[in-house]
Coordinates of C-alpha atoms and ligand atoms in Angstrom, one line a residue:
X1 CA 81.7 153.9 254.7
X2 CA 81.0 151.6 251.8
X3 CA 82.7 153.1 248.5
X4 CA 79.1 152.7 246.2
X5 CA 78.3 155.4 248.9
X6 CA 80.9 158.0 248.3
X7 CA 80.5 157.4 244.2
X8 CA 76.6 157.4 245.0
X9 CA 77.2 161.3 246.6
X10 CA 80.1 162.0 243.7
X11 CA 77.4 161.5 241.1
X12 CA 74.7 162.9 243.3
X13 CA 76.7 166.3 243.5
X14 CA 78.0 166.5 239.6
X15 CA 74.5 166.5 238.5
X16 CA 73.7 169.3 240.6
X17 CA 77.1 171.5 240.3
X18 CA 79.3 171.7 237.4
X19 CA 82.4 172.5 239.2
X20 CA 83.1 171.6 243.0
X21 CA 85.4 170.9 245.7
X22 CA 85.7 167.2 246.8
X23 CA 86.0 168.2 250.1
X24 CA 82.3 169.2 249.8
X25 CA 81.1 165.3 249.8
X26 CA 82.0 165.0 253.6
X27 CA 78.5 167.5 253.7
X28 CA 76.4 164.8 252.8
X29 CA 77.7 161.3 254.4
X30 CA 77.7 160.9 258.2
X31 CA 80.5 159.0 258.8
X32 CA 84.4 160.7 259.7
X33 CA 86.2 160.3 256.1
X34 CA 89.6 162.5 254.9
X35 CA 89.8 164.0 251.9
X36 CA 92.5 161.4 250.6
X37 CA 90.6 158.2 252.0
X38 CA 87.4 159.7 249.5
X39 CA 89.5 160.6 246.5
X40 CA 91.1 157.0 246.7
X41 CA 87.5 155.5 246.6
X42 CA 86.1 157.6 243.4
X43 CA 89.5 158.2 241.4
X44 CA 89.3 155.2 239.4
X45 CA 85.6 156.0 238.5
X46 CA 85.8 159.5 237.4
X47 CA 87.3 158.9 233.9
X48 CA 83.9 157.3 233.2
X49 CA 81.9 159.8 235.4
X50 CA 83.6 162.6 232.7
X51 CA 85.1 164.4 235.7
X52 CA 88.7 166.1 236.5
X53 CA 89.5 166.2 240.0
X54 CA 92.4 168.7 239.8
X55 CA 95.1 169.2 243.1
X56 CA 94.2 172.4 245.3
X57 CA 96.3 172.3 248.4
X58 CA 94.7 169.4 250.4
X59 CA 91.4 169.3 248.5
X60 CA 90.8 168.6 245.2
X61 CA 88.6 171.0 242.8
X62 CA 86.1 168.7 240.3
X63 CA 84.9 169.9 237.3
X64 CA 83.4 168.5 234.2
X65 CA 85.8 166.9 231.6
X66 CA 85.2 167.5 227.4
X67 CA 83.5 164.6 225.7
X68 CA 85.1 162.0 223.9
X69 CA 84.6 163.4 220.3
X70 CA 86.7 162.9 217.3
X71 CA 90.3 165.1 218.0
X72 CA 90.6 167.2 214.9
X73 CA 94.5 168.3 214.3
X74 CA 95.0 172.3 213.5
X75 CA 97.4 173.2 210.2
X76 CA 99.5 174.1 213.6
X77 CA 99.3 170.4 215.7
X78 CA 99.8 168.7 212.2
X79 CA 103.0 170.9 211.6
X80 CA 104.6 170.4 214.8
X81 CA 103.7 166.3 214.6
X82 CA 105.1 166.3 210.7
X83 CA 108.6 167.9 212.2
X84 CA 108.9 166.2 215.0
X85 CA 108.8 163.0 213.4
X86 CA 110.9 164.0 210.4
X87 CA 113.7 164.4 213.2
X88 CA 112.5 161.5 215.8
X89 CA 114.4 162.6 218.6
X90 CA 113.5 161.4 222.2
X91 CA 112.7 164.4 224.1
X92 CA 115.3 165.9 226.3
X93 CA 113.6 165.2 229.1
X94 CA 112.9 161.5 228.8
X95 CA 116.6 161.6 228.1
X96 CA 117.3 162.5 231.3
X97 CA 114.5 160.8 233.0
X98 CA 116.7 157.4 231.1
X99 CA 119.7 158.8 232.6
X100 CA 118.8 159.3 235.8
X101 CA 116.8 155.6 236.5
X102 CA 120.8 154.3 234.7
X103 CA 122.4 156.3 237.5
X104 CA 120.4 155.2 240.6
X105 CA 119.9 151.9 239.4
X106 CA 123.8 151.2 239.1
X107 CA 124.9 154.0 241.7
X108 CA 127.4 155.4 239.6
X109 CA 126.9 157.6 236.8
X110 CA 125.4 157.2 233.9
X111 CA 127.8 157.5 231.4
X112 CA 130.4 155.6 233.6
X113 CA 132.9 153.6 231.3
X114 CA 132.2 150.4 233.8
X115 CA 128.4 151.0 233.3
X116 CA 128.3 151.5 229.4
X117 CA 130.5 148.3 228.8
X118 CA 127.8 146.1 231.0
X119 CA 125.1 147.9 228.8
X120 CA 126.5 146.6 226.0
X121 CA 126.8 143.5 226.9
X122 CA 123.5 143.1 228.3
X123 CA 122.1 144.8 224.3
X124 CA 123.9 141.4 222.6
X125 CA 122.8 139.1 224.7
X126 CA 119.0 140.9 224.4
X127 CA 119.8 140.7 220.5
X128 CA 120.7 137.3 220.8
X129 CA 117.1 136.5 222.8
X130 CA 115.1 138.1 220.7
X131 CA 116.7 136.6 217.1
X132 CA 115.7 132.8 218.4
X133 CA 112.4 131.5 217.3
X134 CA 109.6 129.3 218.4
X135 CA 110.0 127.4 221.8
X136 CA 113.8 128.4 221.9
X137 CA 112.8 132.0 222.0
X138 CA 112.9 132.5 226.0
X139 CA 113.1 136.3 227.1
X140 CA 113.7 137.2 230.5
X141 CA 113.9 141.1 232.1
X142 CA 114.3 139.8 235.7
X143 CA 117.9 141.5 235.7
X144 CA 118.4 144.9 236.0
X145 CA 120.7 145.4 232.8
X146 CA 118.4 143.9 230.4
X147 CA 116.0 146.6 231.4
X148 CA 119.0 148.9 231.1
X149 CA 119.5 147.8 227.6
X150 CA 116.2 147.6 226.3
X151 CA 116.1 151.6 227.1
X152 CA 119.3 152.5 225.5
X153 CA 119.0 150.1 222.4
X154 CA 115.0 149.3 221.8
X155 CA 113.2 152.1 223.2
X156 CA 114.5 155.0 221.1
X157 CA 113.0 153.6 218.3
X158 CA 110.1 152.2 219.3
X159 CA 109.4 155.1 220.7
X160 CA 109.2 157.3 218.1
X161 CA 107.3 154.1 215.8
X162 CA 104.7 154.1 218.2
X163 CA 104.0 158.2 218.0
X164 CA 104.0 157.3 214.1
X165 CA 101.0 155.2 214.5
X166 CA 99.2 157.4 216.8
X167 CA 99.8 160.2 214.3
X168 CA 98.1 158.1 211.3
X169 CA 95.5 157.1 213.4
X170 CA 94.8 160.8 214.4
X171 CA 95.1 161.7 210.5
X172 CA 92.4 158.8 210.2
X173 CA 90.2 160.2 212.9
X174 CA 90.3 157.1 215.0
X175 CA 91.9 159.3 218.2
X176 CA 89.1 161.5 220.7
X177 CA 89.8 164.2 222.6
X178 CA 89.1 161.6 226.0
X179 CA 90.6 158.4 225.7
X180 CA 91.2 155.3 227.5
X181 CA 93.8 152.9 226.3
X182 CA 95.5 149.6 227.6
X183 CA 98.7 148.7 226.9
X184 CA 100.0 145.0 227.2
X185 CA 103.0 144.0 227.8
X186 CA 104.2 147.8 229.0
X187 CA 107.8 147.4 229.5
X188 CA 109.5 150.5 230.8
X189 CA 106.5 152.1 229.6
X190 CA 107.4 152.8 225.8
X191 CA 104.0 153.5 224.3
X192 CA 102.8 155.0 227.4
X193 CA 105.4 157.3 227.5
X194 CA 104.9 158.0 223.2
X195 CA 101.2 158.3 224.2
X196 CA 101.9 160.9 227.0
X197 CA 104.4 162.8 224.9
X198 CA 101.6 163.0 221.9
X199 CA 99.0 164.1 224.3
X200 CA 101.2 166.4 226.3
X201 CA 101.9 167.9 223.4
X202 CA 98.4 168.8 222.0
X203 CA 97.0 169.9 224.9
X204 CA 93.4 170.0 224.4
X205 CA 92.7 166.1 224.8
X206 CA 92.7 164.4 227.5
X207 CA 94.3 160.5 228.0
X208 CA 94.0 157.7 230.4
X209 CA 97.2 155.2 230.3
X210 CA 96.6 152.1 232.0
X211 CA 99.5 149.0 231.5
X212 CA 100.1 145.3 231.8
X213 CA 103.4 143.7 232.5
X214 CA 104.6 140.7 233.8
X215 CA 108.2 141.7 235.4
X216 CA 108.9 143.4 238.9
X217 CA 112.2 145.1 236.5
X218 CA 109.9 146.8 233.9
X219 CA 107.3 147.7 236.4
X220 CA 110.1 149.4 238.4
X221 CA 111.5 151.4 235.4
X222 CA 107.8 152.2 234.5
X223 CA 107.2 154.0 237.6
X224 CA 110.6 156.2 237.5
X225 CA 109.8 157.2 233.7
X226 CA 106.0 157.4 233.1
X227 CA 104.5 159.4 235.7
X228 CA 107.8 161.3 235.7
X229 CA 107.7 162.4 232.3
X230 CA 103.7 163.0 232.4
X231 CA 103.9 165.2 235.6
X232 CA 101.7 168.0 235.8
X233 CA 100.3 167.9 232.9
X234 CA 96.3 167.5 233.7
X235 CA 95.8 166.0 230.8
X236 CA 97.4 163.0 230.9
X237 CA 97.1 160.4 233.7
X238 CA 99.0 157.6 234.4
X239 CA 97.5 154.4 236.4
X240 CA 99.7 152.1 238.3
X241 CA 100.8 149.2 235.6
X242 CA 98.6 145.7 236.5
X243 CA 101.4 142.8 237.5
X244 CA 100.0 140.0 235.3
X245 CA 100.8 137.8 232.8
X246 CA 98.7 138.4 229.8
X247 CA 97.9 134.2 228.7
X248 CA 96.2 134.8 232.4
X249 CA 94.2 137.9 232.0
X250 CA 90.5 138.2 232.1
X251 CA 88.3 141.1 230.6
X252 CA 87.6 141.5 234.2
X253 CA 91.0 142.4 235.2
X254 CA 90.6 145.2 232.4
X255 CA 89.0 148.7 233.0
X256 CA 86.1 149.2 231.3
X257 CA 85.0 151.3 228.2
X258 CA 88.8 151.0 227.1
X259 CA 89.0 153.2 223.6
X260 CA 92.2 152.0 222.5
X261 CA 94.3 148.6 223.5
X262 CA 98.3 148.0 222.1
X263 CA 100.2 145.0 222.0
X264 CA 103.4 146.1 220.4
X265 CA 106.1 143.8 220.3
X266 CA 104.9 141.6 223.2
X267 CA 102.3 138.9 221.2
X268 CA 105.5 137.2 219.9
X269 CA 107.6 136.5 223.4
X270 CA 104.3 134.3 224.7
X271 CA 105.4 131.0 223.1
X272 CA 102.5 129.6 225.9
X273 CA 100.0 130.0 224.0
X274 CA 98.8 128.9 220.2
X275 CA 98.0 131.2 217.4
X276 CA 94.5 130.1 218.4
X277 CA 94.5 130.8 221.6
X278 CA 95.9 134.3 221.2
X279 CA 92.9 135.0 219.2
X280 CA 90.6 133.6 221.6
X281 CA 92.5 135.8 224.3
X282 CA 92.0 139.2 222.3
X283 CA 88.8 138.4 221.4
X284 CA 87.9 138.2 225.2
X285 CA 89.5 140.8 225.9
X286 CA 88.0 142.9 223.2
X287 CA 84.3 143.0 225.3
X288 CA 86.1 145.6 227.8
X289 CA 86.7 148.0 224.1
X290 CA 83.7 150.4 223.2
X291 CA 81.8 149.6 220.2
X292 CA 84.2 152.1 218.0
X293 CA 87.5 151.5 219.7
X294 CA 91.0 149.8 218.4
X295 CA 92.8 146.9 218.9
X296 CA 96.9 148.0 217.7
X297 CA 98.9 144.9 217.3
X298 CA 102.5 145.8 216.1
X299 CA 105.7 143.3 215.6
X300 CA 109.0 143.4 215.0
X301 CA 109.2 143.1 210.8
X302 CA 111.6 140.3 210.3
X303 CA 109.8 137.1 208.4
X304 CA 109.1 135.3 211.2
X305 CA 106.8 137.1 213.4
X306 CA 105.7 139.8 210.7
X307 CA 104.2 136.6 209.1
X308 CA 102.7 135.4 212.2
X309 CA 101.3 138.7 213.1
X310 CA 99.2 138.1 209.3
X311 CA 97.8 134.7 210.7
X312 CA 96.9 135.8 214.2
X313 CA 95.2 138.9 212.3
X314 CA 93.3 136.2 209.9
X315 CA 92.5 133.9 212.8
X316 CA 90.7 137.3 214.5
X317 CA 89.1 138.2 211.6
X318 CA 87.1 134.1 211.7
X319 CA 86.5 135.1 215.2
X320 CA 84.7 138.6 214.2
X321 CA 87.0 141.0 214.9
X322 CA 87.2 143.7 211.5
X323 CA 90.9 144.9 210.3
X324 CA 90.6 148.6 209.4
X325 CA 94.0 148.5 208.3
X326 CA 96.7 148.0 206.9
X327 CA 95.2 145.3 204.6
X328 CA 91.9 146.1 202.7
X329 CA 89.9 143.4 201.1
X330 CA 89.2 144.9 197.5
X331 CA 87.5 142.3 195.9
X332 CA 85.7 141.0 199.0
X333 CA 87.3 137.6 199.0
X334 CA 89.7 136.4 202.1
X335 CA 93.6 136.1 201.3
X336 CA 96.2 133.4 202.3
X337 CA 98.0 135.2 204.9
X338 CA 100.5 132.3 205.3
X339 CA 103.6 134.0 203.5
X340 CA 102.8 137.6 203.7
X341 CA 105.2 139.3 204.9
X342 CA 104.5 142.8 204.8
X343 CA 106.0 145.9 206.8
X344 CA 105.9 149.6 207.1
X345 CA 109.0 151.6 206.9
X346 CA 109.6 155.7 208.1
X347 CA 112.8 157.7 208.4
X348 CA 115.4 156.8 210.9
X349 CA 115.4 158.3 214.5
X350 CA 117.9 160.7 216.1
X351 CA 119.9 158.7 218.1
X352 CA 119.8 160.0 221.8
X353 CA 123.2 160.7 223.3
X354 CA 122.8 157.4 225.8
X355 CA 122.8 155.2 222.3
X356 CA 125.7 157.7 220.8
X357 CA 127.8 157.0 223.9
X358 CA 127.4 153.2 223.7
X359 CA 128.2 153.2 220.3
X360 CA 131.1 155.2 221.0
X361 CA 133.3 152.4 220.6
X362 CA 135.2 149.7 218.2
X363 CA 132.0 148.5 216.8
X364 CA 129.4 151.1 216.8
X365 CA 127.2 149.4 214.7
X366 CA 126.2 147.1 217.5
X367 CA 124.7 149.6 219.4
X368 CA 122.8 152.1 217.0
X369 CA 119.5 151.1 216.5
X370 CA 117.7 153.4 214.3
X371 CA 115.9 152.5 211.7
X372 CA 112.0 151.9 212.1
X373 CA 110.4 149.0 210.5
X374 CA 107.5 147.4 211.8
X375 CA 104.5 144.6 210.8
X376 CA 101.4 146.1 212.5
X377 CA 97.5 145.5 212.2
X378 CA 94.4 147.4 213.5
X379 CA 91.6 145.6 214.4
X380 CA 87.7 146.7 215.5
X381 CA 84.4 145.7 216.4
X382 CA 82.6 147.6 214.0
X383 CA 82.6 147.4 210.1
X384 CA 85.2 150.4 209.7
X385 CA 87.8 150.3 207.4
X386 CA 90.5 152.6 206.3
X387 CA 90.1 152.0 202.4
X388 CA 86.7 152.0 201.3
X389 CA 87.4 151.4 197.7
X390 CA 85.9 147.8 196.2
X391 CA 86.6 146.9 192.5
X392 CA 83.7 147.5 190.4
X393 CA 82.1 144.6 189.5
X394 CA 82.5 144.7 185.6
X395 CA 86.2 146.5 186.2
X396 CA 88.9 144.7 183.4
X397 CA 91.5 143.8 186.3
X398 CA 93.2 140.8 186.4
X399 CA 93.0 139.4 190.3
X400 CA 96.1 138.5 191.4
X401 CA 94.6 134.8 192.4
X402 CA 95.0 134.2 188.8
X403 CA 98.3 135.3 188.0
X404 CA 99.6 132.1 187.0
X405 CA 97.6 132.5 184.2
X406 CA 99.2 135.2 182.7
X407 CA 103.3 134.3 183.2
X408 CA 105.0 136.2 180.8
X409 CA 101.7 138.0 179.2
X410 CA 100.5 142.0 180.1
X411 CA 98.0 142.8 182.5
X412 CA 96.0 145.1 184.3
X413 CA 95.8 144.9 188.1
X414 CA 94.7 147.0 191.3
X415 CA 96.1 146.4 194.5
X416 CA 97.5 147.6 197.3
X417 CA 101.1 148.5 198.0
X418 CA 102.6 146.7 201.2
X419 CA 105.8 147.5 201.4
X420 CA 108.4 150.2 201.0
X421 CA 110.6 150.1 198.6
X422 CA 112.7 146.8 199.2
X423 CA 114.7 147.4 195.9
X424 CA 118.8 148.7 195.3
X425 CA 119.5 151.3 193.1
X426 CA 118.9 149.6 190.1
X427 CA 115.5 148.3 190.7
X428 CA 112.9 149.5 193.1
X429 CA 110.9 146.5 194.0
X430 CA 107.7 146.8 195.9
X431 CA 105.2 144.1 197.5
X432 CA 101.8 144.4 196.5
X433 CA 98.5 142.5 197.5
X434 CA 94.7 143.1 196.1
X435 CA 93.2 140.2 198.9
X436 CA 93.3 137.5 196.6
X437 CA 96.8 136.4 196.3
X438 CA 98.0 132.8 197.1
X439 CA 101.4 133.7 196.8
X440 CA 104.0 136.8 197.0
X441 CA 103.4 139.5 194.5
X442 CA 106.4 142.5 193.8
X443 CA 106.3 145.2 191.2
X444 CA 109.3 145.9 190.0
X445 CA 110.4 149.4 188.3
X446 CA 113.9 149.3 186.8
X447 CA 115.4 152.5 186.6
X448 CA 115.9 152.8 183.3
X449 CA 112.2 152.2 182.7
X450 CA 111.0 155.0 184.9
X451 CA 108.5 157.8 183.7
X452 CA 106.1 160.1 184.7
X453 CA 103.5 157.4 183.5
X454 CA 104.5 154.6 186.7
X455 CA 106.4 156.5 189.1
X456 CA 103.5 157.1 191.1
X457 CA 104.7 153.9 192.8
X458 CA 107.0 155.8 194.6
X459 CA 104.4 158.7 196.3
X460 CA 101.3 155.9 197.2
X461 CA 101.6 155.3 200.8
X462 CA 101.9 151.9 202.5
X463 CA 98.4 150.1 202.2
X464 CA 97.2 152.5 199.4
X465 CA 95.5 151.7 196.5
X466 CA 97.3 151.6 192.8
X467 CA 95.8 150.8 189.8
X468 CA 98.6 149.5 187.3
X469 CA 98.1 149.1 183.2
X470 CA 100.2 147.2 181.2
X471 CA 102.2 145.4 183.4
X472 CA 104.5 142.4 182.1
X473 CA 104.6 139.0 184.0
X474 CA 107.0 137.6 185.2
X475 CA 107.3 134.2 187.8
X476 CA 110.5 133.8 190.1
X477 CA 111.2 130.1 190.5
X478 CA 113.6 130.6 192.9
X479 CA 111.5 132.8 195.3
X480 CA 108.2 130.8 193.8
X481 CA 106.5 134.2 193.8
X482 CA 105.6 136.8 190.8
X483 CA 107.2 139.6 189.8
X484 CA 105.0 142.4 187.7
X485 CA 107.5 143.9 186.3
X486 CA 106.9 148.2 184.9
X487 CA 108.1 148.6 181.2
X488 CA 107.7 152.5 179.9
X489 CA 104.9 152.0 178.4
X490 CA 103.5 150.7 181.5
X491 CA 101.1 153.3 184.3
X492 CA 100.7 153.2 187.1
X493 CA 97.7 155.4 188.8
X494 CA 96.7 156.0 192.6
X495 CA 93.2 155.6 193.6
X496 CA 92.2 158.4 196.0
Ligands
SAM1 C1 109.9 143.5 223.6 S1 109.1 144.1 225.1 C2 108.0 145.3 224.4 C3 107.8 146.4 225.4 C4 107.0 147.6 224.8 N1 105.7 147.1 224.6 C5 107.6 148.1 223.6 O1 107.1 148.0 222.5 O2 108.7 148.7 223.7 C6 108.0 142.8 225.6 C7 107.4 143.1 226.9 O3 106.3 142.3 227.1 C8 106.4 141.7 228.4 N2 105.8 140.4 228.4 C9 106.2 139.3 227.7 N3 105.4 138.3 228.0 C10 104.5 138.7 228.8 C11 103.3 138.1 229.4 N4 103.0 136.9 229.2 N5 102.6 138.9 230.2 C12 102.9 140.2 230.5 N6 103.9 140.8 229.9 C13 104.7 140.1 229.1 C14 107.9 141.7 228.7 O4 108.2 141.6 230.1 C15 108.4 142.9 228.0 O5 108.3 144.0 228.9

C-alpha cells in the first residue's frame, strides 16, 4: 500500500468527520494493513493535517487539533511562570529522570561516592574544553561521563535560561497555541525538555519537538529523559532526535512549516565552518521556517563567543534575515558589531540535589553552576521587531557615532541598555548602544550621585529604550571605549 494512499484516505476522512477512529481507514483501502503499520505512515503528517491521533487501546481516536493562533497567557499562567522562575528549580521529576539515566548508565547508584568523584572529574575536564578558543576548542561527548556531567553541571542552568526566553517570547506574543520547533545541536535534550515543561505546564497549547544532534551519547540520554518527562501529556510530542551533523544539513532533512528553530550553545563548538558559512547554513535552513516564525540563537556570554554571536547576527542580517531582538536599530543606520559584547543576566537557579551532592566536597565552588548569563539573538523573515520606537527626525540627541566629539562635554542621548548592571557597589556601570556606535559605550551611576531623576537605569529591562539628559563624557584610554557618566543633575527616562 503506497503511503500517499493511506494520507490520501486520512485527509479524505477528516474533511468529512471531525472526530474518528483510525482504525476506520482500513473501510476504504483494499489491501490487509494493521492499525500500527497505518499510524506509522500518517504520524509524521498529522501535525500539518491539524489532527491529534490520541491512544485508545489498540486503535487510535483522531480529532481536530486548535489552530496555531497567538497563545495569550492568563493573570494565572503568567503567575505561575513569574514564580517559577523567581525560584529556577528543575522539577522533581526531571530530577529523578537525571538520576535514574546516572544509575543505569554506571550500574551503581547515583549518588555513589565512586560515581560523583568520576562526575567531577569529567565537569573540569568539560570546563577545560569549553574555555579553549578557535581551532583548539575541540569538544567531544562520545564518553558516557561527559554526558554525565553536562547534566549535573550545564543543564540546570540552561535549563531554566532557556524557559526564560520562552517566557519573553510568550510576553512578546511570538509563541502559538500549535507549534513546531527544531532544536540543533539537542544534547540530552535541554531545550526540549524546558519546552516540554513550559508546555506541559499551560496546558492548552500544543508543541511539536523535533532535535538534531551529532553524538550516539547525547542521543541516548535524550531518549531516557525527553519522552520520559513529556509522557502522557497530549500535548506535547516528542520526535525521535535526527543523527546529523549540522555543517551537513539540508532544509530537506528539516520538517516543514517549522514555527520556531534554537541553536543554543551549539553555533560555537563548529569551528568547521566560517562565520560566513554559518550564515549561509541558517539562511538555508531558514526556507523550512513559516513566514512569521523565529530563529533563537543563544551563546555562552563570555567575550569571545558573545561577540561572535553579534557578527554571525550582522552577517544574517546582509543575508536578509530581520533581528526582532535584542538589538533595535533606532536611528536606522547598521552598527559595528565587532566588539559588542552584550549579555542578559536573571536570578540564579536552585541548585538540584545531583549539583548539591557534587559540590558536597573540598571545593564546592567547582561544581555549582548557577548563575544565568547568556548572549542570545532572535532573528525572522518578516519585518518584526520588538522595539518599534525610531528617533524622531528633528529629536536634539547626540548619536553615539559621534561621541568623540563631545569628550568631556554634556549630552543628550537615547539608547538602548545591553547589559545588566556590570558595576560594584560603588558604581553601577551599564552597556548601552543606540545602533550607531563604533566603539563600547557604559553609563555609569556612582552612588553617591543617585536620584529619583536617573535611577530609572536600574528598572529598564535589557534591550529597552532610555532617553538620558545631561550626561557628562568621559573616554577610557585604557579600555578605548566611553563612559557617560550620571551626575545629579543628570535624568534618565524610559521610553515605553
Ligand atoms: C554545549 S552543548 C549544548 C546542548 C544544548 N543545546 C544546551 O543548550 O544545553 C552542544 C551540543 O551540540 C552538539 N553539536 C556540536 N557540534 C555539532 C554538529 N556539528 N552537529 C550536530 N550537533 C553538534 C554537541 O554534541 C552537544 O550536544
Amino acid at each position: 500500500m503506497p503511503a500517499n494512499k493511506v494520507l490520501s484516505v486520512l485527509k479524505y476522512v477528516s474533511r468529512m468527520k471531525k472526530e474518528f477512529m483510525l482504525s476506520e481507514l482500513k473501510d476504504h483501502v483494499k489491501d490487509e494493513i494493521s492499525i500500527q503499520a497505518i499510524y506509522d505512515e500518517v504520524s509524521s503528517s498529522l501535525f500539518d493535517l491539524r489532527l491529534n491521533a490520541v491512544p485508545m487501546g489498540n486503535d487510535f481516536r483522531i480529532t481536530r487539533a486548535p489552530g496555531k493562533e497567538t497563545l495569550v497567557l492568563s493573570p494565572e499562567d503568567k503567575e505561575l511562570m513569574s514564580s517559577f522562575l523567581k525560584f529556577g528549580t528543575i522539577p522533581k521529576k526531571l530530577q529523578r529522570l537525571i538520576e535514574q539515566y546516572i544509575g543505569e548508565k554506571t550500574s551503581k547508584d547515583w549518588d555513589d561516592p565512586i560515581v560523583l568523584e568520576k562526575i567531577r572529574w569529567a565537569i573540569q575536564s568539560q570546563k577545560a574544553g569549553y574555555w579553549k578558543e578557535g581551532k583548539a576548542k575541540k569538544i567531544s561527548y562520545e564518553k558516557g561521563y561527559s554526558i554525565l556531567a553536562y547534566l549535573a553541571y550545564q543543564f540546570p542552568v540552561y535549563f531554566i535560561q532557556f524557559q526564560h526566553i520562552l517566557y519573553g517570547m510568550e510576553l512578546d506574543g511570538l509563541l502559538k497555541t500549535r507549534m513546531k520547533i527544531v532544536d540543533f545541536g539537542t544534547g540530552p535534550g535541554t531545550v526540549p525538555a524546558a519546552i516540554a515543561d513550559h508546555y506541559m505546564r499551560l496546558g492548552n497549547a500544543e508543541v511539536e519537538i523535533h532535535s538534531v544532534e551529532l553524538y550516539d551519547e547525547n542521543i541516548e540520554a535524550y531518549k531516557h529523559i525527553v519522552p520520559e518527562y513529556a509522557k502522557d501529556n497530549l500535548n506535547v510530542k516528542v520526535e525521535d532526535t535526527i543523527k546529523a551533523n549540522i555543517k551537513d544539513l539540508k532544509a530537506d532533512d528539516l520538517p516543514d512549516k517549522v514555527d520556531m528553530m534554537v541553536f543554543s550553545n551549539v553555533l560555537n563548538e563548529i569551528s568547521e565552518l566560517s562565520l560566513d558559512e554559518k550564515a549561509a547554513l541558517l539562511k538555508e535552513l531558514s526556507t523550512k521556517l513559516v513566514d512569521d516564525g523565529n530563529i533563537v540563537l543563544i551563546e555562552p556570554a563570555d567575550k569571545a563567543n558573545s561577540t561572535e554571536l553579534r557578527r554571525l547576527m550582522f552577517a544574517l542580517k546582509g543575508s536578509g534575515l530581520n533581528v526582532y531582538s535584542p538589538c533595535s536599530f533606532i536611528w536606522c543606520a547598521g552598527c559595528k558589531p565587532d566588539e559588542c559584547w552584550s549579555f542578559e543576566q536573571k536570578n540564579d537557579i536552585n541548585p538540584p540535589v545531583l549539583m548539591k551532592k557534587l559540590a558536597d566536597c573540598e571545593e564546592p565552588f567547582r561544581y555549582l553552576n548557577t548563575d544565568i548569563k547568556y548572549s542570545y539573538v532572535i532573528l525572522r523573515k518578516d519585518r518584526l521587531t520588538r522595539i518599534k520606537y525610531k528617533v524622531p527626525l528633528k529629536a536634539k540627541f547626540a548619536r553615539l557615532a559621534t561621541i568623540d566629539k563631545f569628550t568631556d562635554k554634556r549630552i543628550n542621548i537615547v539608547c538602548s541598555l545591553m547589559s545588566g548592571d556590570l558595576g560594584d557597589n560603588q558604581y553601577s556601570v551599564y552597556k548601552v548602544c543606540d545602533g550607531t556606535s563604533r566603539k563600547q559605550v557604559y553609563v555609569i551611576l556612582p552612588f553617591h550621585n543617585m536620584n529619583v531623576e536617573n535611577n530609572a537605569i536600574k528598572e529598564v529591562e535589557y534591550g529597552g529604550i532610555l532617553k538620558i539628559y545631561d550626561v557628562l563624557v568621559k573616554y577610557n584610554e585604557e579600555k578605548d571605549s566611553y563612559n557617560l557618566i550620571l551626575g545629579k543633575m543628570s535624568a534618565v527616562e524610559k521610553v515605553e
